């Protein structure tokens, strides 16, 4: 339900951003009927039909109805190019426009977070229960997966208040994970070629070591996109009288006040409703012994969360002063440490006597073909309209001296010049490869003190020698896979980038010409130890020097995960909900 805000609302919890993390947090925190929860979303409701049809991401990205329409700054590593940088602006956030791939990453990612923060709560074995708690896996529950109606180990201790609340509300298992409802001969052949090239087959990328090749599992339900608004807001939150949702309401800044003991506390949020600027409060007086309680929880994502912090005077002092913003807390790490996965798209023309239907290029090239595709989805919710942007995945090493899988493939039975452009007129497949652990670091910085103005997003792709080497090596891995006998009958011909590029220098520069983001920005409000000057939050995600304020989104990752980032963000939110309920 949507409420009309006024100037004297007081809540226990104010959650900024109804995206991946925000929707889960709203569900968990409002499960306690004694707590009043406000969820604020800048975008509109998720009632746009293309959100829910899987192939509809084509109509959501670049659409002001569902996308913030960001672009990166011209990037030297991309030979001066600027990239479109999609971020979801609707209920469900980026889970409403993303690739729907369910991917946790590798166990070493979380063990690395534990090392960097000094908090063993982030180790893989301690993160796994928080993945399982909200998971509803199509195969049912086991040691690695959760399912609706099961109680993973996290829920067993009835003496822990958070678990008691969730058990009472029948929470858990909201996040549906299913097999894709299609297959393609050319993708099966690529998988066989990958195995011939030494990449093992796998039917599960989510057990801690994702090395292998196989079809991705997706966040869909019976052929429809399953976003976090469906999973966690409807119907549970809407039925709770202690829950309010304001959509089409953009946060202007946080309210931070000096406390009698000399500390600083975030006590509320200034919100632009479209017609007026109002203040809502996250404070209640719990008595003279305990003082103020309540929290503001920033879940606006790796781009918008640092922007809001900076607009509120929390961030690099020099940047804030440059824009005439009073420094509330000098935190140089706010907006720093931006990491992203940059994919390099190789396109191969293919041939086969079957012709029609070999790739989506020819299948969708006629009105009759489009009609068949539409009819199949209307009747069965299967086929190309049920497609995630990428169907087949592979994780492997860019070179034999890599100690673990460090590159990921997204393979598609189609090709085009660039996202949003028409499909090519010839049969082809695309094998996109990305460096899972880039060493390049970028920034997100405000350009003005106006909340309406987009920040400057500068990923600094391919700015290190290591990243340029992995780019060159990964293109050679692609060629090695495609040269295997399993693909020979399709006579693959390298259309893009072209066999004329061979040296490290040529391939690295080529990557700058053709590579693009796969929309995985993280790290801009990273967590870390007390002695890390660039850490923005502690290991429980509390903002340094500001009481009553946490950041809960992909921005808190100190290092990017080795895979797609949506599922890890849900795990982060699950952990945060437990800590917030416990007041730690």
PDB file of C-alpha atoms in Angstrom, residues 295-536:
ATOM      1  CA  UNK A 295      17.661   3.050  12.379  1.00  0.00           C
ATOM      2  CA  UNK A 296      17.974   4.356   8.853  1.00  0.00           C
ATOM      3  CA  UNK A 297      19.067   1.591   6.479  1.00  0.00           C
ATOM      4  CA  UNK A 298      20.517   2.624   3.142  1.00  0.00           C
ATOM      5  CA  UNK A 299      19.739   0.010   0.456  1.00  0.00           C
ATOM      6  CA  UNK A 300      19.942   2.246  -2.596  1.00  0.00           C
ATOM      7  CA  UNK A 301      22.698   0.257  -4.323  1.00  0.00           C
ATOM      8  CA  UNK A 302      26.341   0.769  -5.206  1.00  0.00           C
ATOM      9  CA  UNK A 303      25.635   3.969  -7.152  1.00  0.00           C
ATOM     10  CA  UNK A 304      22.855   5.681  -5.219  1.00  0.00           C
ATOM     11  CA  UNK A 305      23.964   4.828  -1.674  1.00  0.00           C
ATOM     12  CA  UNK A 306      27.312   6.654  -1.940  1.00  0.00           C
ATOM     13  CA  UNK A 307      25.531   9.494  -3.716  1.00  0.00           C
ATOM     14  CA  UNK A 308      23.059   9.897  -0.834  1.00  0.00           C
ATOM     15  CA  UNK A 309      25.841   9.697   1.746  1.00  0.00           C
ATOM     16  CA  UNK A 310      27.854  12.366  -0.059  1.00  0.00           C
ATOM     17  CA  UNK A 311      24.819  14.647  -0.431  1.00  0.00           C
ATOM     18  CA  UNK A 312      24.365  14.273   3.343  1.00  0.00           C
ATOM     19  CA  UNK A 313      27.909  15.365   4.172  1.00  0.00           C
ATOM     20  CA  UNK A 314      29.287  11.862   4.671  1.00  0.00           C
ATOM     21  CA  UNK A 315      32.193  11.132   2.366  1.00  0.00           C
ATOM     22  CA  UNK A 316      35.540  12.488   1.152  1.00  0.00           C
ATOM     23  CA  UNK A 317      35.915  15.904   2.765  1.00  0.00           C
ATOM     24  CA  UNK A 318      37.538  17.590  -0.225  1.00  0.00           C
ATOM     25  CA  UNK A 319      34.816  16.392  -2.608  1.00  0.00           C
ATOM     26  CA  UNK A 320      32.062  17.622  -0.294  1.00  0.00           C
ATOM     27  CA  UNK A 321      33.689  21.023   0.177  1.00  0.00           C
ATOM     28  CA  UNK A 322      34.142  21.329  -3.582  1.00  0.00           C
ATOM     29  CA  UNK A 323      30.342  21.227  -3.903  1.00  0.00           C
ATOM     30  CA  UNK A 324      29.611  23.425  -0.909  1.00  0.00           C
ATOM     31  CA  UNK A 325      28.387  20.615   1.333  1.00  0.00           C
ATOM     32  CA  UNK A 326      29.227  20.819   5.031  1.00  0.00           C
ATOM     33  CA  UNK A 327      31.351  17.862   6.134  1.00  0.00           C
ATOM     34  CA  UNK A 328      29.437  15.815   8.706  1.00  0.00           C
ATOM     35  CA  UNK A 329      31.790  12.835   8.647  1.00  0.00           C
ATOM     36  CA  UNK A 330      34.966  12.674   6.566  1.00  0.00           C
ATOM     37  CA  UNK A 331      34.936   9.143   5.126  1.00  0.00           C
ATOM     38  CA  UNK A 332      37.257   8.963   2.106  1.00  0.00           C
ATOM     39  CA  UNK A 333      36.010   5.496   1.135  1.00  0.00           C
ATOM     40  CA  UNK A 334      32.485   6.648   0.263  1.00  0.00           C
ATOM     41  CA  UNK A 335      32.289   6.277  -3.502  1.00  0.00           C
ATOM     42  CA  UNK A 336      35.727   4.690  -3.822  1.00  0.00           C
ATOM     43  CA  UNK A 337      36.596   1.018  -4.515  1.00  0.00           C
ATOM     44  CA  UNK A 338      34.073   0.635  -7.368  1.00  0.00           C
ATOM     45  CA  UNK A 339      34.452  -2.797  -8.971  1.00  0.00           C
ATOM     46  CA  UNK A 340      32.508  -4.286 -11.856  1.00  0.00           C
ATOM     47  CA  UNK A 341      32.579  -7.214 -14.271  1.00  0.00           C
ATOM     48  CA  UNK A 342      33.534  -6.161 -17.787  1.00  0.00           C
ATOM     49  CA  UNK A 343      32.534  -8.645 -20.476  1.00  0.00           C
ATOM     50  CA  UNK A 344      34.242  -9.115 -23.830  1.00  0.00           C
ATOM     51  CA  UNK A 345      31.803 -10.300 -26.495  1.00  0.00           C
ATOM     52  CA  UNK A 346      33.040 -12.696 -29.161  1.00  0.00           C
ATOM     53  CA  UNK A 347      30.578 -13.359 -31.997  1.00  0.00           C
ATOM     54  CA  UNK A 348      30.822 -16.439 -34.222  1.00  0.00           C
ATOM     55  CA  UNK A 349      28.885 -16.969 -37.415  1.00  0.00           C
ATOM     56  CA  UNK A 350      27.579 -20.534 -37.726  1.00  0.00           C
ATOM     57  CA  UNK A 351      26.093 -22.670 -40.461  1.00  0.00           C
ATOM     58  CA  UNK A 352      23.928 -25.761 -40.505  1.00  0.00           C
ATOM     59  CA  UNK A 353      21.519 -27.433 -42.884  1.00  0.00           C
ATOM     60  CA  UNK A 354      18.682 -26.915 -40.423  1.00  0.00           C
ATOM     61  CA  UNK A 355      18.885 -23.184 -41.008  1.00  0.00           C
ATOM     62  CA  UNK A 356      15.770 -21.785 -39.340  1.00  0.00           C
ATOM     63  CA  UNK A 357      15.902 -21.939 -35.580  1.00  0.00           C
ATOM     64  CA  UNK A 358      19.630 -22.585 -35.333  1.00  0.00           C
ATOM     65  CA  UNK A 359      19.937 -19.255 -33.523  1.00  0.00           C
ATOM     66  CA  UNK A 360      17.525 -16.588 -32.390  1.00  0.00           C
ATOM     67  CA  UNK A 361      18.820 -14.367 -35.197  1.00  0.00           C
ATOM     68  CA  UNK A 362      16.967 -16.372 -37.840  1.00  0.00           C
ATOM     69  CA  UNK A 363      14.150 -17.550 -35.591  1.00  0.00           C
ATOM     70  CA  UNK A 364      13.078 -13.950 -34.920  1.00  0.00           C
ATOM     71  CA  UNK A 365      13.841 -12.622 -38.413  1.00  0.00           C
ATOM     72  CA  UNK A 366      10.287 -12.896 -39.777  1.00  0.00           C
ATOM     73  CA  UNK A 367       6.793 -11.988 -38.631  1.00  0.00           C
ATOM     74  CA  UNK A 368       5.930 -15.689 -38.658  1.00  0.00           C
ATOM     75  CA  UNK A 369       8.910 -16.491 -36.473  1.00  0.00           C
ATOM     76  CA  UNK A 370       8.033 -13.752 -34.011  1.00  0.00           C
ATOM     77  CA  UNK A 371       4.436 -14.977 -33.920  1.00  0.00           C
ATOM     78  CA  UNK A 372       5.567 -18.539 -33.145  1.00  0.00           C
ATOM     79  CA  UNK A 373       7.766 -17.279 -30.324  1.00  0.00           C
ATOM     80  CA  UNK A 374       4.942 -15.191 -28.869  1.00  0.00           C
ATOM     81  CA  UNK A 375       2.409 -18.009 -29.159  1.00  0.00           C
ATOM     82  CA  UNK A 376       4.695 -20.501 -27.439  1.00  0.00           C
ATOM     83  CA  UNK A 377       5.161 -18.163 -24.490  1.00  0.00           C
ATOM     84  CA  UNK A 378       1.461 -17.305 -24.299  1.00  0.00           C
ATOM     85  CA  UNK A 379       0.504 -20.985 -24.198  1.00  0.00           C
ATOM     86  CA  UNK A 380       3.348 -22.547 -22.203  1.00  0.00           C
ATOM     87  CA  UNK A 381       5.616 -19.767 -20.850  1.00  0.00           C
ATOM     88  CA  UNK A 382       8.537 -21.478 -22.588  1.00  0.00           C
ATOM     89  CA  UNK A 383      10.845 -20.668 -25.477  1.00  0.00           C
ATOM     90  CA  UNK A 384      12.751 -17.485 -26.345  1.00  0.00           C
ATOM     91  CA  UNK A 385      10.425 -15.131 -24.448  1.00  0.00           C
ATOM     92  CA  UNK A 386      11.279 -17.022 -21.257  1.00  0.00           C
ATOM     93  CA  UNK A 387      14.999 -16.476 -21.905  1.00  0.00           C
ATOM     94  CA  UNK A 388      17.319 -14.884 -19.431  1.00  0.00           C
ATOM     95  CA  UNK A 389      19.804 -12.608 -21.245  1.00  0.00           C
ATOM     96  CA  UNK A 390      22.346 -15.451 -21.034  1.00  0.00           C
ATOM     97  CA  UNK A 391      21.469 -19.129 -20.941  1.00  0.00           C
ATOM     98  CA  UNK A 392      24.691 -21.153 -20.772  1.00  0.00           C
ATOM     99  CA  UNK A 393      27.484 -20.405 -18.332  1.00  0.00           C
ATOM    100  CA  UNK A 394      31.043 -21.543 -17.778  1.00  0.00           C
ATOM    101  CA  UNK A 395      33.674 -20.800 -15.145  1.00  0.00           C
ATOM    102  CA  UNK A 396      37.301 -21.573 -15.810  1.00  0.00           C
ATOM    103  CA  UNK A 397      40.859 -20.227 -15.627  1.00  0.00           C
ATOM    104  CA  UNK A 398      42.207 -17.641 -18.060  1.00  0.00           C
ATOM    105  CA  UNK A 399      45.596 -19.370 -17.971  1.00  0.00           C
ATOM    106  CA  UNK A 400      47.010 -22.525 -16.347  1.00  0.00           C
ATOM    107  CA  UNK A 401      48.851 -20.539 -13.680  1.00  0.00           C
ATOM    108  CA  UNK A 402      45.605 -19.162 -12.225  1.00  0.00           C
ATOM    109  CA  UNK A 403      44.922 -20.870  -8.859  1.00  0.00           C
ATOM    110  CA  UNK A 404      41.125 -20.825  -9.243  1.00  0.00           C
ATOM    111  CA  UNK A 405      38.447 -20.127 -11.866  1.00  0.00           C
ATOM    112  CA  UNK A 406      38.849 -16.429 -12.627  1.00  0.00           C
ATOM    113  CA  UNK A 407      36.715 -15.939 -15.742  1.00  0.00           C
ATOM    114  CA  UNK A 408      33.006 -16.454 -16.432  1.00  0.00           C
ATOM    115  CA  UNK A 409      31.232 -17.047 -19.745  1.00  0.00           C
ATOM    116  CA  UNK A 410      27.729 -15.955 -20.651  1.00  0.00           C
ATOM    117  CA  UNK A 411      26.838 -17.755 -23.887  1.00  0.00           C
ATOM    118  CA  UNK A 412      23.832 -16.851 -26.037  1.00  0.00           C
ATOM    119  CA  UNK A 413      22.313 -18.302 -29.251  1.00  0.00           C
ATOM    120  CA  UNK A 414      22.165 -14.844 -30.839  1.00  0.00           C
ATOM    121  CA  UNK A 415      24.307 -11.881 -31.860  1.00  0.00           C
ATOM    122  CA  UNK A 416      24.016  -8.133 -32.328  1.00  0.00           C
ATOM    123  CA  UNK A 417      26.337  -5.154 -32.655  1.00  0.00           C
ATOM    124  CA  UNK A 418      25.458  -3.728 -29.232  1.00  0.00           C
ATOM    125  CA  UNK A 419      22.776  -4.089 -26.583  1.00  0.00           C
ATOM    126  CA  UNK A 420      19.533  -2.610 -27.877  1.00  0.00           C
ATOM    127  CA  UNK A 421      20.578  -2.979 -31.523  1.00  0.00           C
ATOM    128  CA  UNK A 422      18.797  -5.367 -33.961  1.00  0.00           C
ATOM    129  CA  UNK A 423      19.876  -8.987 -34.191  1.00  0.00           C
ATOM    130  CA  UNK A 424      22.236  -9.854 -37.027  1.00  0.00           C
ATOM    131  CA  UNK A 425      20.724 -11.290 -40.200  1.00  0.00           C
ATOM    132  CA  UNK A 426      22.930 -14.388 -40.088  1.00  0.00           C
ATOM    133  CA  UNK A 427      23.025 -17.350 -37.691  1.00  0.00           C
ATOM    134  CA  UNK A 428      25.503 -16.798 -34.875  1.00  0.00           C
ATOM    135  CA  UNK A 429      26.220 -17.282 -31.198  1.00  0.00           C
ATOM    136  CA  UNK A 430      27.894 -14.941 -28.715  1.00  0.00           C
ATOM    137  CA  UNK A 431      30.388 -16.049 -26.070  1.00  0.00           C
ATOM    138  CA  UNK A 432      30.925 -13.200 -23.617  1.00  0.00           C
ATOM    139  CA  UNK A 433      33.730 -13.596 -21.091  1.00  0.00           C
ATOM    140  CA  UNK A 434      34.470 -11.497 -18.004  1.00  0.00           C
ATOM    141  CA  UNK A 435      37.290 -11.230 -15.480  1.00  0.00           C
ATOM    142  CA  UNK A 436      35.733 -12.307 -12.175  1.00  0.00           C
ATOM    143  CA  UNK A 437      38.308 -10.621  -9.946  1.00  0.00           C
ATOM    144  CA  UNK A 438      39.348  -7.339 -11.557  1.00  0.00           C
ATOM    145  CA  UNK A 439      42.100  -5.316  -9.914  1.00  0.00           C
ATOM    146  CA  UNK A 440      40.918  -2.050 -11.498  1.00  0.00           C
ATOM    147  CA  UNK A 441      39.101   0.315  -9.134  1.00  0.00           C
ATOM    148  CA  UNK A 442      36.759   3.178  -9.922  1.00  0.00           C
ATOM    149  CA  UNK A 443      34.717   5.864  -8.202  1.00  0.00           C
ATOM    150  CA  UNK A 444      31.198   7.240  -7.787  1.00  0.00           C
ATOM    151  CA  UNK A 445      31.243  10.962  -7.004  1.00  0.00           C
ATOM    152  CA  UNK A 446      28.515  13.573  -6.910  1.00  0.00           C
ATOM    153  CA  UNK A 447      28.763  16.294  -9.553  1.00  0.00           C
ATOM    154  CA  UNK A 448      26.659  18.848  -7.680  1.00  0.00           C
ATOM    155  CA  UNK A 449      24.806  19.276  -4.360  1.00  0.00           C
ATOM    156  CA  UNK A 450      21.479  18.609  -6.134  1.00  0.00           C
ATOM    157  CA  UNK A 451      19.887  15.209  -5.460  1.00  0.00           C
ATOM    158  CA  UNK A 452      18.336  15.295  -8.932  1.00  0.00           C
ATOM    159  CA  UNK A 453      21.721  15.209 -10.669  1.00  0.00           C
ATOM    160  CA  UNK A 454      23.256  11.843 -11.557  1.00  0.00           C
ATOM    161  CA  UNK A 455      26.680  11.156 -10.037  1.00  0.00           C
ATOM    162  CA  UNK A 456      29.853  10.698 -12.043  1.00  0.00           C
ATOM    163  CA  UNK A 457      30.456   6.956 -12.477  1.00  0.00           C
ATOM    164  CA  UNK A 458      34.083   6.195 -13.406  1.00  0.00           C
ATOM    165  CA  UNK A 459      34.814   2.431 -13.325  1.00  0.00           C
ATOM    166  CA  UNK A 460      38.389   2.786 -14.676  1.00  0.00           C
ATOM    167  CA  UNK A 461      38.111  -0.502 -16.535  1.00  0.00           C
ATOM    168  CA  UNK A 462      41.309  -2.253 -17.699  1.00  0.00           C
ATOM    169  CA  UNK A 463      43.436   0.263 -15.825  1.00  0.00           C
ATOM    170  CA  UNK A 464      45.874  -2.372 -14.504  1.00  0.00           C
ATOM    171  CA  UNK A 465      48.324  -4.620 -16.317  1.00  0.00           C
ATOM    172  CA  UNK A 466      46.741  -7.659 -14.625  1.00  0.00           C
ATOM    173  CA  UNK A 467      43.292  -6.886 -16.014  1.00  0.00           C
ATOM    174  CA  UNK A 468      44.624  -6.276 -19.517  1.00  0.00           C
ATOM    175  CA  UNK A 469      46.467  -9.610 -19.418  1.00  0.00           C
ATOM    176  CA  UNK A 470      43.369 -11.504 -18.271  1.00  0.00           C
ATOM    177  CA  UNK A 471      41.395  -9.820 -21.076  1.00  0.00           C
ATOM    178  CA  UNK A 472      43.883 -11.010 -23.687  1.00  0.00           C
ATOM    179  CA  UNK A 473      44.152 -14.503 -22.201  1.00  0.00           C
ATOM    180  CA  UNK A 474      40.380 -14.941 -21.915  1.00  0.00           C
ATOM    181  CA  UNK A 475      39.885 -14.208 -25.614  1.00  0.00           C
ATOM    182  CA  UNK A 476      42.374 -16.983 -26.367  1.00  0.00           C
ATOM    183  CA  UNK A 477      40.384 -19.353 -24.121  1.00  0.00           C
ATOM    184  CA  UNK A 478      37.269 -18.520 -26.160  1.00  0.00           C
ATOM    185  CA  UNK A 479      39.092 -19.407 -29.364  1.00  0.00           C
ATOM    186  CA  UNK A 480      40.370 -22.643 -27.846  1.00  0.00           C
ATOM    187  CA  UNK A 481      36.832 -23.724 -26.903  1.00  0.00           C
ATOM    188  CA  UNK A 482      35.393 -22.842 -30.300  1.00  0.00           C
ATOM    189  CA  UNK A 483      38.151 -24.806 -32.083  1.00  0.00           C
ATOM    190  CA  UNK A 484      37.012 -28.107 -30.513  1.00  0.00           C
ATOM    191  CA  UNK A 485      35.403 -30.833 -32.600  1.00  0.00           C
ATOM    192  CA  UNK A 486      31.993 -30.563 -30.891  1.00  0.00           C
ATOM    193  CA  UNK A 487      31.379 -27.291 -32.737  1.00  0.00           C
ATOM    194  CA  UNK A 488      32.980 -28.311 -36.047  1.00  0.00           C
ATOM    195  CA  UNK A 489      29.703 -29.204 -37.774  1.00  0.00           C
ATOM    196  CA  UNK A 490      28.558 -25.595 -37.339  1.00  0.00           C
ATOM    197  CA  UNK A 491      31.678 -24.260 -39.082  1.00  0.00           C
ATOM    198  CA  UNK A 492      32.125 -21.379 -36.596  1.00  0.00           C
ATOM    199  CA  UNK A 493      33.706 -18.266 -38.094  1.00  0.00           C
ATOM    200  CA  UNK A 494      35.002 -15.520 -35.828  1.00  0.00           C
ATOM    201  CA  UNK A 495      33.026 -12.429 -36.833  1.00  0.00           C
ATOM    202  CA  UNK A 496      33.952 -10.313 -33.839  1.00  0.00           C
ATOM    203  CA  UNK A 497      36.626  -9.435 -32.798  1.00  0.00           C
ATOM    204  CA  UNK A 498      38.374 -11.089 -35.772  1.00  0.00           C
ATOM    205  CA  UNK A 499      41.295 -13.453 -36.117  1.00  0.00           C
ATOM    206  CA  UNK A 500      43.639 -10.653 -37.198  1.00  0.00           C
ATOM    207  CA  UNK A 501      44.042  -9.682 -33.526  1.00  0.00           C
ATOM    208  CA  UNK A 502      46.636 -11.971 -31.930  1.00  0.00           C
ATOM    209  CA  UNK A 503      49.160 -10.255 -29.655  1.00  0.00           C
ATOM    210  CA  UNK A 504      48.568  -9.348 -26.007  1.00  0.00           C
ATOM    211  CA  UNK A 505      48.647  -5.665 -26.902  1.00  0.00           C
ATOM    212  CA  UNK A 506      46.197  -6.082 -29.794  1.00  0.00           C
ATOM    213  CA  UNK A 507      43.758  -8.146 -27.743  1.00  0.00           C
ATOM    214  CA  UNK A 508      43.875  -5.814 -24.723  1.00  0.00           C
ATOM    215  CA  UNK A 509      43.202  -2.777 -26.903  1.00  0.00           C
ATOM    216  CA  UNK A 510      40.480  -4.699 -28.674  1.00  0.00           C
ATOM    217  CA  UNK A 511      38.855  -5.443 -25.322  1.00  0.00           C
ATOM    218  CA  UNK A 512      38.730  -1.706 -24.722  1.00  0.00           C
ATOM    219  CA  UNK A 513      36.960  -1.271 -28.047  1.00  0.00           C
ATOM    220  CA  UNK A 514      34.269  -3.925 -27.657  1.00  0.00           C
ATOM    221  CA  UNK A 515      33.865  -4.794 -23.958  1.00  0.00           C
ATOM    222  CA  UNK A 516      30.845  -3.674 -21.944  1.00  0.00           C
ATOM    223  CA  UNK A 517      29.534  -3.955 -18.402  1.00  0.00           C
ATOM    224  CA  UNK A 518      27.331  -6.782 -17.198  1.00  0.00           C
ATOM    225  CA  UNK A 519      25.936  -4.483 -14.528  1.00  0.00           C
ATOM    226  CA  UNK A 520      27.645  -5.753 -11.367  1.00  0.00           C
ATOM    227  CA  UNK A 521      28.846  -2.590  -9.564  1.00  0.00           C
ATOM    228  CA  UNK A 522      29.962  -3.233  -5.980  1.00  0.00           C
ATOM    229  CA  UNK A 523      32.323  -1.941  -3.320  1.00  0.00           C
ATOM    230  CA  UNK A 524      31.558   1.781  -3.066  1.00  0.00           C
ATOM    231  CA  UNK A 525      30.710   1.676   0.667  1.00  0.00           C
ATOM    232  CA  UNK A 526      32.940  -1.229   1.579  1.00  0.00           C
ATOM    233  CA  UNK A 527      33.120  -2.891   4.977  1.00  0.00           C
ATOM    234  CA  UNK A 528      36.427  -3.342   6.726  1.00  0.00           C
ATOM    235  CA  UNK A 529      38.451  -3.398   9.917  1.00  0.00           C
ATOM    236  CA  UNK A 530      38.675  -0.417  12.216  1.00  0.00           C
ATOM    237  CA  UNK A 531      42.211   0.291  11.035  1.00  0.00           C
ATOM    238  CA  UNK A 532      41.234   0.375   7.340  1.00  0.00           C
ATOM    239  CA  UNK A 533      41.006   4.097   6.467  1.00  0.00           C
ATOM    240  CA  UNK A 534      38.917   3.377   3.352  1.00  0.00           C
ATOM    241  CA  UNK A 535      36.280   1.247   5.100  1.00  0.00           C
ATOM    242  CA  UNK A 536      32.882   2.958   5.222  1.00  0.00           C
TER     243      UNK A 536
END
